[in-house]
Amino acid sequence: MSPARRRLVIGLMSGTSRDAVDAAAVSITGAGPDLFDLPNIKIRLIHHLSVRYPRSLASDLLSLDSLTSGDICRINVEVGEAFARAAIKCAEGAGIALKRFQAVASHGQTLWHIPPQGGPKRRRNGSTMQVGEPAVIARRTGLPVVSGFRAADMALGGQGAPLVAYADYILFKSKAPIAVHNLGGISNVTLVTPRLEGVRAFDTGPGNSLMDAAMRRYFGKPFDRGGAKARRGRPDKELLRRLLAHPYFRMKPPKSTGLETFGPAMLDEVLPSSSRKRGEDVLATLAQFTAHSVAHAYRRFVLPGSAITEAVFSGGGTRNTFLMELLGEHIKPVKLSLSDSYGVPAQAKEALAFAVLGAARLDDVRTSLPGVTGASGSVMLGSITHAS
Ligand SMILES: Nc1ncnc2c1ncn2[C@@H]1O[C@H](COP(=O)(O)OP(=O)(O)O)[C@@H](O)[C@H]1O
Ligand SMILES: [Mg+2]
């Protein structure tokens, strides 16, 4: 047997909330012929941090509908610079020189995500766009950059999402069967099974995206700290019923979604500016909406045929204590826990997952899971941009 090898990778992620770049310095040790000998791989988080986007960039990223092609061209490099700064700060925080890392794995910032359309007979591939120029990150860090993780899966007809299922499997396979759930702007769940082939994952619908949009609209704030405003409000049953009637919830996985569907445009549609509802009541309704849609996804698509008793949550949404209380009630008898209790800080999990995917790409390992995304085959995820 070949000796254990260790690889250090910095994972970078910013999700649909478009709030900050999460960075994770990760050590990945393998004992097999390649690093990705699944039974033996060991993953250790060394350091993690979040770096908020500069104010004007954050505001551009939230007003996508009004951006020109020229704006998007500029944003690609500005996001690349922000990602590079986060990588450099993370290495500093870890106390490890950048040159000791093998690579940076950058998810980039999704600007738009169009899932595949149509049934099995007349299927149109989807399209997705992440910005954050990898050449800029490679130049600033001096490291190879793995990026563009979603495109190859979508070229094979897949959803290109969720991709973290492979890493969720490695991190939580010893606890299988278990649900691994991330509450970002969008909410996604991975059903981790004892064998990789059985793993399933999909987006359940909104995470924080609609609540954040409501906070911006009613209170001029980015999010509802601790869910305090939602807790004070009274849910509007009729509005909740209309929201839950969205066809996305009836679709069977594979499925993925984004801010295009569950974002500010949805809020404008169900609550036109003429609506005189109280902000707190809207937030209470939207918190219920997220909780109900997650519970519905579990009942329809996660629990049948699986013996899970626990769901491990991560993502910024776990800091919304009101939402977490609602979720705990709604997914009963499944027990809700936090990834922190398994040594994976809630805010670091996705960045950590991309570090794992990036390391796998360096070893030419195929990490796409066609059973998850619906693609017609398995592929290596990500392209490599060298620093020189
Ligand atoms: N203290 C908090 N209270 C309530 N919600 C929070 C708190 N901190 C973060 N959040 C929520 O988490 C979101 C960011 O979560 P994150 O996991 O970074 O999502 P994404 O992956 O979509 O960027 C914020 O937009 C906000 O809705
Ligand atoms: Mg974020």
XYZ file of N, CA and C in Angstrom, residues 46 81 119 168 224 317 335:
21
model
N -8.598 23.236 8.859
C -7.541 23.889 9.641
C -7.994 25.272 10.104
N -11.102 39.235 -7.437
C -10.227 39.908 -6.455
C -10.725 39.617 -5.034
N -39.204 17.222 -20.470
C -39.236 15.831 -20.003
C -38.125 15.022 -20.652
N -20.237 15.577 1.168
C -21.118 15.203 2.285
C -20.973 13.714 2.590
N -32.618 38.942 8.807
C -33.375 39.011 10.055
C -32.568 38.316 11.160
N -28.256 30.036 7.586
C -29.638 29.926 8.068
C -29.724 29.286 9.437
N -34.565 14.013 13.955
C -33.920 14.910 14.923
C -33.024 15.893 14.183
